[in-house]
């Protein structure tokens, strides 16, 4: 499947990895629906021109994501919604026990899981329903879904119980979803980024960024959002990539 002339839904598209992916797809001649909770998604879509449309929405809400999927279907002609790159997500840090030994807040834990894991399932199920109705491409392919996990799914650090669990859930869904959707010609992949230079990471102090950069075997720096977008492009265009999670991390293994 090519980017050119096809329609893609990108969640979390107002910022960071999602915004970079939208730019890359439009530059390659594709059409995109940029979906995000943040109102800045509208100005970002406007900058990308006629090939981009903004839809404000929360990935945990059925009606919001149904509207985003329908907008992308209508951009896509007979092949409908060709691909989803699901980047919306939140990071959270909370220890199981605080300094006084009090237990962590249960609602905060559930909120992270709701956005990162349940939100991923919500987008995946609604996108798959739309894609299953597409006229297939020549090789029988109807669509591709790319979810965003994290290296925290594998090397979770102290304070990351909620974030790691939510991303491990994204990893765990990849294979069963790919197996199930194969009969419709829909592929499912996940990217597990290491540490990328995005607004999500902007609260990290400079010395911590330097230490993180130094801990990457090569290259010794944070990832650039377009490097994520380049992998997403490769996954869209390479039909043998299916049911797998790809670490994109310069070889980092979190301590
Ligand atoms: N930046 C990193 O180092 C890094 C590393 C590993 C994984 N990730 C994952 O990559 C994805 C993108 O992260 P990023 O770094 O681009 O972050 P970011 O904060 O720059 O962008 C995330 C976007 O998601 C949107 N969002 C949050 N909750 C939403 C919701 N409920 N509905 C709709 N939109 C919502 C935000 O408004 C924001 O625009 C996230 O899932 C994140 O967990 C990032």
mmCIF file of C-alpha atoms and ligand atoms in Angstrom:
data_model
loop_
_atom_site.group_PDB
_atom_site.id
_atom_site.type_symbol
_atom_site.label_atom_id
_atom_site.label_comp_id
_atom_site.label_asym_id
_atom_site.label_seq_id
_atom_site.Cartn_x
_atom_site.Cartn_y
_atom_site.Cartn_z
ATOM 1 C CA UNK A 1 0.000 0.000 0.000
ATOM 2 C CA UNK A 2 1.257 3.451 -0.901
ATOM 3 C CA UNK A 3 0.863 6.705 0.989
ATOM 4 C CA UNK A 4 0.085 8.608 -2.189
ATOM 5 C CA UNK A 5 -3.622 9.192 -2.826
ATOM 6 C CA UNK A 6 -4.685 7.098 0.164
ATOM 7 C CA UNK A 7 -6.445 8.275 3.322
ATOM 8 C CA UNK A 8 -5.067 7.841 6.827
ATOM 9 C CA UNK A 9 -6.350 8.583 10.309
ATOM 10 C CA UNK A 10 -3.731 9.839 12.754
ATOM 11 C CA UNK A 11 -4.592 10.174 16.418
ATOM 12 C CA UNK A 12 -2.542 12.339 18.752
ATOM 13 C CA UNK A 13 -1.846 14.365 15.625
ATOM 14 C CA UNK A 14 -1.608 17.781 17.280
ATOM 15 C CA UNK A 15 1.828 17.063 18.670
ATOM 16 C CA UNK A 16 5.007 15.006 18.614
ATOM 17 C CA UNK A 17 5.023 11.663 16.816
ATOM 18 C CA UNK A 18 1.499 11.968 15.391
ATOM 19 C CA UNK A 19 2.103 15.468 14.020
ATOM 20 C CA UNK A 20 5.344 14.354 12.334
ATOM 21 C CA UNK A 21 3.587 11.360 10.794
ATOM 22 C CA UNK A 22 0.838 13.566 9.379
ATOM 23 C CA UNK A 23 3.462 15.838 7.797
ATOM 24 C CA UNK A 24 5.293 12.904 6.219
ATOM 25 C CA UNK A 25 2.125 11.374 4.769
ATOM 26 C CA UNK A 26 0.954 14.655 3.271
ATOM 27 C CA UNK A 27 4.431 15.301 1.838
ATOM 28 C CA UNK A 28 4.206 11.891 0.134
ATOM 29 C CA UNK A 29 0.859 12.753 -1.466
ATOM 30 C CA UNK A 30 -1.483 11.087 1.037
ATOM 31 C CA UNK A 31 -4.574 12.517 2.724
ATOM 32 C CA UNK A 32 -4.947 12.653 6.484
ATOM 33 C CA UNK A 33 -7.495 13.153 9.210
ATOM 34 C CA UNK A 34 -5.692 14.602 12.186
ATOM 35 C CA UNK A 35 -7.485 13.711 15.392
ATOM 36 C CA UNK A 36 -6.623 15.008 18.844
ATOM 37 C CA UNK A 37 -8.200 16.266 22.057
ATOM 38 C CA UNK A 38 -6.221 19.459 21.737
ATOM 39 C CA UNK A 39 -7.644 22.375 19.759
ATOM 40 C CA UNK A 40 -4.185 22.997 18.267
ATOM 41 C CA UNK A 41 -4.941 20.100 15.914
ATOM 42 C CA UNK A 42 -6.966 22.553 13.835
ATOM 43 C CA UNK A 43 -4.098 24.949 13.117
ATOM 44 C CA UNK A 44 -1.789 22.017 12.454
ATOM 45 C CA UNK A 45 -4.191 20.577 9.866
ATOM 46 C CA UNK A 46 -4.629 24.028 8.305
ATOM 47 C CA UNK A 47 -0.840 24.295 7.855
ATOM 48 C CA UNK A 48 -0.849 21.005 5.952
ATOM 49 C CA UNK A 49 -3.353 22.348 3.417
ATOM 50 C CA UNK A 50 -6.178 20.709 1.505
ATOM 51 C CA UNK A 51 -4.981 17.153 2.047
ATOM 52 C CA UNK A 52 -5.567 17.434 5.800
ATOM 53 C CA UNK A 53 -8.685 17.630 7.919
ATOM 54 C CA UNK A 54 -8.890 18.134 11.687
ATOM 55 C CA UNK A 55 -11.330 16.278 13.920
ATOM 56 C CA UNK A 56 -11.301 17.079 17.622
ATOM 57 C CA UNK A 57 -11.911 13.979 19.701
ATOM 58 C CA UNK A 58 -11.088 11.811 22.661
ATOM 59 C CA UNK A 59 -9.757 8.348 21.792
ATOM 60 C CA UNK A 60 -11.651 6.810 24.698
ATOM 61 C CA UNK A 61 -15.036 7.947 23.314
ATOM 62 C CA UNK A 62 -16.933 5.829 20.808
ATOM 63 C CA UNK A 63 -18.828 8.717 19.167
ATOM 64 C CA UNK A 64 -15.693 10.856 18.761
ATOM 65 C CA UNK A 65 -13.685 8.066 17.158
ATOM 66 C CA UNK A 66 -16.568 6.973 14.953
ATOM 67 C CA UNK A 67 -16.721 10.554 13.630
ATOM 68 C CA UNK A 68 -12.957 10.572 13.018
ATOM 69 C CA UNK A 69 -13.104 7.221 11.195
ATOM 70 C CA UNK A 70 -16.028 8.395 9.042
ATOM 71 C CA UNK A 71 -14.183 11.586 8.132
ATOM 72 C CA UNK A 72 -11.201 9.519 6.991
ATOM 73 C CA UNK A 73 -13.415 7.098 5.039
ATOM 74 C CA UNK A 74 -14.928 10.001 3.140
ATOM 75 C CA UNK A 75 -11.440 11.299 2.264
ATOM 76 C CA UNK A 76 -10.413 7.923 0.870
ATOM 77 C CA UNK A 77 -12.570 7.191 -2.179
ATOM 78 C CA UNK A 78 -13.158 3.516 -3.019
ATOM 79 C CA UNK A 79 -10.307 2.295 -0.822
ATOM 80 C CA UNK A 80 -11.828 4.123 2.148
ATOM 81 C CA UNK A 81 -9.688 4.374 5.273
ATOM 82 C CA UNK A 82 -6.366 2.820 4.236
ATOM 83 C CA UNK A 83 -4.450 3.181 7.476
ATOM 84 C CA UNK A 84 -4.492 4.312 11.084
ATOM 85 C CA UNK A 85 -1.459 5.554 12.940
ATOM 86 C CA UNK A 86 -2.557 5.720 16.540
ATOM 87 C CA UNK A 87 -0.273 8.046 18.514
ATOM 88 C CA UNK A 88 -2.604 9.561 21.137
ATOM 89 C CA UNK A 89 -1.419 8.746 24.608
ATOM 90 C CA UNK A 90 -0.358 10.066 27.984
ATOM 91 C CA UNK A 91 2.581 9.420 30.236
ATOM 92 C CA UNK A 92 2.181 9.098 33.993
ATOM 93 C CA UNK A 93 4.510 8.503 36.894
ATOM 94 C CA UNK A 94 3.378 7.258 40.304
ATOM 95 C CA UNK A 95 4.962 4.874 42.750
ATOM 96 C CA UNK A 96 2.885 2.069 44.237
ATOM 97 C CA UNK A 97 3.702 3.530 47.669
ATOM 98 C CA UNK A 98 4.646 7.136 48.398
ATOM 99 C CA UNK A 99 7.327 8.212 50.918
ATOM 100 C CA UNK A 100 4.931 7.775 53.826
ATOM 101 C CA UNK A 101 3.894 4.343 52.584
ATOM 102 C CA UNK A 102 0.485 5.443 51.295
ATOM 103 C CA UNK A 103 -0.861 3.488 48.327
ATOM 104 C CA UNK A 104 -0.992 5.037 44.857
ATOM 105 C CA UNK A 105 -4.172 6.646 43.566
ATOM 106 C CA UNK A 106 -6.335 4.018 41.861
ATOM 107 C CA UNK A 107 -8.194 6.466 39.629
ATOM 108 C CA UNK A 108 -4.949 7.866 38.216
ATOM 109 C CA UNK A 109 -3.842 4.316 37.361
ATOM 110 C CA UNK A 110 -7.155 3.565 35.657
ATOM 111 C CA UNK A 111 -7.029 6.852 33.700
ATOM 112 C CA UNK A 112 -3.669 5.977 32.129
ATOM 113 C CA UNK A 113 -4.883 2.501 31.202
ATOM 114 C CA UNK A 114 -8.149 3.939 29.868
ATOM 115 C CA UNK A 115 -6.413 6.387 27.508
ATOM 116 C CA UNK A 116 -3.422 4.317 26.397
ATOM 117 C CA UNK A 117 -4.902 0.819 26.266
ATOM 118 C CA UNK A 118 -8.698 1.087 26.084
ATOM 119 C CA UNK A 119 -8.301 4.070 23.715
ATOM 120 C CA UNK A 120 -6.113 1.945 21.433
ATOM 121 C CA UNK A 121 -8.691 -0.841 21.389
ATOM 122 C CA UNK A 122 -11.470 1.667 20.707
ATOM 123 C CA UNK A 123 -9.689 3.159 17.692
ATOM 124 C CA UNK A 124 -8.620 -0.265 16.417
ATOM 125 C CA UNK A 125 -12.098 -1.815 16.551
ATOM 126 C CA UNK A 126 -13.835 1.138 14.838
ATOM 127 C CA UNK A 127 -11.133 1.483 12.183
ATOM 128 C CA UNK A 128 -11.179 -2.265 11.485
ATOM 129 C CA UNK A 129 -14.966 -2.214 11.016
ATOM 130 C CA UNK A 130 -14.611 0.555 8.416
ATOM 131 C CA UNK A 131 -11.581 -1.021 6.697
ATOM 132 C CA UNK A 132 -13.328 -4.403 6.367
ATOM 133 C CA UNK A 133 -15.783 -2.676 3.978
ATOM 134 C CA UNK A 134 -13.018 -1.243 1.719
ATOM 135 C CA UNK A 135 -12.532 -2.285 -1.872
ATOM 136 C CA UNK A 136 -9.253 -4.196 -1.576
ATOM 137 C CA UNK A 137 -6.007 -3.105 -3.200
ATOM 138 C CA UNK A 138 -4.521 -5.394 -5.890
ATOM 139 C CA UNK A 139 -2.907 -7.780 -3.404
ATOM 140 C CA UNK A 140 -6.094 -8.117 -1.338
ATOM 141 C CA UNK A 141 -4.972 -5.659 1.321
ATOM 142 C CA UNK A 142 -7.708 -3.504 2.881
ATOM 143 C CA UNK A 143 -5.852 -1.574 5.556
ATOM 144 C CA UNK A 144 -3.098 -1.275 8.113
ATOM 145 C CA UNK A 145 -3.266 -0.294 11.783
ATOM 146 C CA UNK A 146 -0.144 0.973 13.540
ATOM 147 C CA UNK A 147 -0.353 1.327 17.304
ATOM 148 C CA UNK A 148 2.178 3.025 19.551
ATOM 149 C CA UNK A 149 3.593 1.087 22.478
ATOM 150 C CA UNK A 150 6.822 2.069 24.269
ATOM 151 C CA UNK A 151 10.043 0.439 25.415
ATOM 152 C CA UNK A 152 8.419 0.843 28.859
ATOM 153 C CA UNK A 153 6.295 -2.164 27.891
ATOM 154 C CA UNK A 154 9.468 -4.249 28.251
ATOM 155 C CA UNK A 155 11.849 -2.256 30.510
ATOM 156 C CA UNK A 156 9.471 -0.431 32.855
ATOM 157 C CA UNK A 157 11.103 1.778 35.457
ATOM 158 C CA UNK A 158 10.122 2.627 39.024
ATOM 159 C CA UNK A 159 6.910 4.685 38.965
ATOM 160 C CA UNK A 160 5.781 3.300 35.607
ATOM 161 C CA UNK A 161 3.329 0.594 36.725
ATOM 162 C CA UNK A 162 0.414 2.291 34.970
ATOM 163 C CA UNK A 163 2.301 3.450 31.857
ATOM 164 C CA UNK A 164 4.161 0.141 31.407
ATOM 165 C CA UNK A 165 1.008 -1.912 31.916
ATOM 166 C CA UNK A 166 -0.903 0.195 29.397
ATOM 167 C CA UNK A 167 1.845 -0.140 26.785
ATOM 168 C CA UNK A 168 2.369 -3.859 27.483
ATOM 169 C CA UNK A 169 -1.339 -4.219 26.746
ATOM 170 C CA UNK A 170 -0.805 -2.531 23.370
ATOM 171 C CA UNK A 171 2.040 -4.987 22.664
ATOM 172 C CA UNK A 172 -0.134 -7.923 23.727
ATOM 173 C CA UNK A 173 -2.984 -6.990 21.374
ATOM 174 C CA UNK A 174 -0.831 -6.840 18.240
ATOM 175 C CA UNK A 175 -0.669 -10.540 17.413
ATOM 176 C CA UNK A 176 -4.243 -11.561 18.247
ATOM 177 C CA UNK A 177 -5.588 -8.527 16.366
ATOM 178 C CA UNK A 178 -3.361 -9.238 13.333
ATOM 179 C CA UNK A 179 -4.415 -12.896 13.333
ATOM 180 C CA UNK A 180 -8.095 -12.048 13.537
ATOM 181 C CA UNK A 181 -8.069 -9.271 10.948
ATOM 182 C CA UNK A 182 -5.966 -11.215 8.425
ATOM 183 C CA UNK A 183 -9.118 -12.626 6.830
ATOM 184 C CA UNK A 184 -10.097 -9.053 5.947
ATOM 185 C CA UNK A 185 -6.660 -8.176 4.561
ATOM 186 C CA UNK A 186 -5.944 -5.810 7.456
ATOM 187 C CA UNK A 187 -2.494 -5.755 9.087
ATOM 188 C CA UNK A 188 -1.768 -4.716 12.680
ATOM 189 C CA UNK A 189 1.629 -3.539 13.878
ATOM 190 C CA UNK A 190 3.008 -1.622 16.854
ATOM 191 C CA UNK A 191 6.009 0.651 17.222
ATOM 192 C CA UNK A 192 7.720 0.764 20.628
ATOM 193 C CA UNK A 193 9.703 4.027 20.719
ATOM 194 C CA UNK A 194 12.596 4.639 23.068
ATOM 195 C CA UNK A 195 12.928 8.269 24.160
ATOM 196 C CA UNK A 196 11.853 10.809 21.547
ATOM 197 C CA UNK A 197 12.160 14.582 21.462
ATOM 198 C CA UNK A 198 8.486 15.559 21.743
ATOM 199 C CA UNK A 199 6.401 17.801 24.006
ATOM 200 C CA UNK A 200 5.645 14.691 26.113
ATOM 201 C CA UNK A 201 9.301 14.708 27.162
ATOM 202 C CA UNK A 202 9.614 18.487 27.576
ATOM 203 C CA UNK A 203 9.262 18.374 31.386
ATOM 204 C CA UNK A 204 12.413 16.298 31.755
ATOM 205 C CA UNK A 205 15.284 18.419 33.135
ATOM 206 C CA UNK A 206 18.303 19.034 30.870
ATOM 207 C CA UNK A 207 20.690 16.877 32.914
ATOM 208 C CA UNK A 208 18.236 13.965 32.760
ATOM 209 C CA UNK A 209 17.979 14.382 28.967
ATOM 210 C CA UNK A 210 21.794 14.318 28.760
ATOM 211 C CA UNK A 211 21.904 11.142 30.871
ATOM 212 C CA UNK A 212 19.180 9.502 28.772
ATOM 213 C CA UNK A 213 20.987 10.448 25.556
ATOM 214 C CA UNK A 214 24.237 9.017 26.895
ATOM 215 C CA UNK A 215 22.509 5.736 27.725
ATOM 216 C CA UNK A 216 21.501 5.137 24.086
ATOM 217 C CA UNK A 217 24.132 2.836 22.528
ATOM 218 C CA UNK A 218 23.873 4.601 19.138
ATOM 219 C CA UNK A 219 23.018 7.283 18.175
ATOM 220 C CA UNK A 220 23.605 9.006 21.541
ATOM 221 C CA UNK A 221 20.618 11.320 21.405
ATOM 222 C CA UNK A 222 16.840 11.288 21.683
ATOM 223 C CA UNK A 223 14.857 10.129 18.685
ATOM 224 C CA UNK A 224 13.436 12.663 16.261
ATOM 225 C CA UNK A 225 9.689 12.527 15.551
ATOM 226 C CA UNK A 226 10.317 12.115 11.811
ATOM 227 C CA UNK A 227 12.273 8.919 12.557
ATOM 228 C CA UNK A 228 9.049 7.490 13.988
ATOM 229 C CA UNK A 229 7.167 8.748 10.918
ATOM 230 C CA UNK A 230 9.701 7.050 8.620
ATOM 231 C CA UNK A 231 9.097 3.707 10.324
ATOM 232 C CA UNK A 232 5.341 4.227 10.069
ATOM 233 C CA UNK A 233 5.781 4.856 6.322
ATOM 234 C CA UNK A 234 7.816 1.673 5.950
ATOM 235 C CA UNK A 235 5.150 -0.340 7.786
ATOM 236 C CA UNK A 236 2.394 1.066 5.563
ATOM 237 C CA UNK A 237 4.283 0.303 2.370
ATOM 238 C CA UNK A 238 5.740 -3.118 3.281
ATOM 239 C CA UNK A 239 3.003 -5.762 3.320
ATOM 240 C CA UNK A 240 5.135 -8.434 5.017
ATOM 241 C CA UNK A 241 5.195 -6.427 8.255
ATOM 242 C CA UNK A 242 2.344 -7.807 10.337
ATOM 243 C CA UNK A 243 1.599 -8.905 13.911
ATOM 244 C CA UNK A 244 4.906 -7.550 15.218
ATOM 245 C CA UNK A 245 6.159 -4.896 17.615
ATOM 246 C CA UNK A 246 9.246 -2.991 16.471
ATOM 247 C CA UNK A 247 11.461 -1.249 19.019
ATOM 248 C CA UNK A 248 12.701 2.075 17.660
ATOM 249 C CA UNK A 249 15.207 3.061 20.296
ATOM 250 C CA UNK A 250 18.874 3.207 19.191
ATOM 251 C CA UNK A 251 19.393 0.028 21.225
ATOM 252 C CA UNK A 252 18.468 1.567 24.607
ATOM 253 C CA UNK A 253 17.552 -0.785 27.436
ATOM 254 C CA UNK A 254 16.158 1.187 30.368
ATOM 255 C CA UNK A 255 17.840 0.487 33.692
HETATM 256 N N1 LIG B 1 8.050 10.781 23.233
HETATM 257 C C1 LIG B 1 8.525 9.638 23.675
HETATM 258 O O1 LIG B 1 9.677 9.549 24.138
HETATM 259 C C2 LIG B 1 7.690 8.387 23.634
HETATM 260 C C3 LIG B 1 8.317 7.174 23.950
HETATM 261 C C4 LIG B 1 7.586 6.005 23.918
HETATM 262 C C5 LIG B 1 6.244 6.033 23.565
HETATM 263 N N2 LIG B 1 5.666 7.221 23.268
HETATM 264 C C6 LIG B 1 4.240 7.186 22.921
HETATM 265 O O2 LIG B 1 4.055 7.820 21.668
HETATM 266 C C7 LIG B 1 2.754 8.389 21.608
HETATM 267 C C8 LIG B 1 2.883 9.830 21.151
HETATM 268 O O3 LIG B 1 3.635 10.525 22.129
HETATM 269 P P1 LIG B 1 4.307 11.951 21.866
HETATM 270 O O4 LIG B 1 5.655 11.875 22.437
HETATM 271 O O5 LIG B 1 4.090 12.367 20.481
HETATM 272 O O6 LIG B 1 3.446 12.814 22.917
HETATM 273 P P2 LIG B 1 2.758 14.239 22.771
HETATM 274 O O7 LIG B 1 2.313 14.573 24.160
HETATM 275 O O8 LIG B 1 3.639 15.165 22.032
HETATM 276 O O9 LIG B 1 1.484 13.912 21.867
HETATM 277 C C9 LIG B 1 0.413 13.117 22.340
HETATM 278 C C10 LIG B 1 -0.874 13.699 21.798
HETATM 279 O O10 LIG B 1 -1.942 12.851 22.234
HETATM 280 C C11 LIG B 1 -3.030 13.680 22.541
HETATM 281 N N3 LIG B 1 -3.944 12.979 23.460
HETATM 282 C C12 LIG B 1 -3.734 12.659 24.740
HETATM 283 N N4 LIG B 1 -4.802 12.039 25.244
HETATM 284 C C13 LIG B 1 -5.725 11.991 24.252
HETATM 285 C C14 LIG B 1 -7.048 11.481 24.159
HETATM 286 N N5 LIG B 1 -7.658 10.902 25.204
HETATM 287 N N6 LIG B 1 -7.681 11.583 22.988
HETATM 288 C C15 LIG B 1 -7.103 12.183 21.921
HETATM 289 N N7 LIG B 1 -5.861 12.687 21.951
HETATM 290 C C16 LIG B 1 -5.180 12.599 23.108
HETATM 291 C C17 LIG B 1 -2.429 14.920 23.181
HETATM 292 O O11 LIG B 1 -3.315 16.034 23.129
HETATM 293 C C18 LIG B 1 -1.178 15.122 22.328
HETATM 294 O O12 LIG B 1 -1.408 16.002 21.256
HETATM 295 C C19 LIG B 1 2.142 8.215 23.003
HETATM 296 O O13 LIG B 1 1.313 7.072 23.001
HETATM 297 C C20 LIG B 1 3.359 7.965 23.874
HETATM 298 O O14 LIG B 1 3.033 7.199 25.023
HETATM 299 C C21 LIG B 1 6.356 8.412 23.290
#
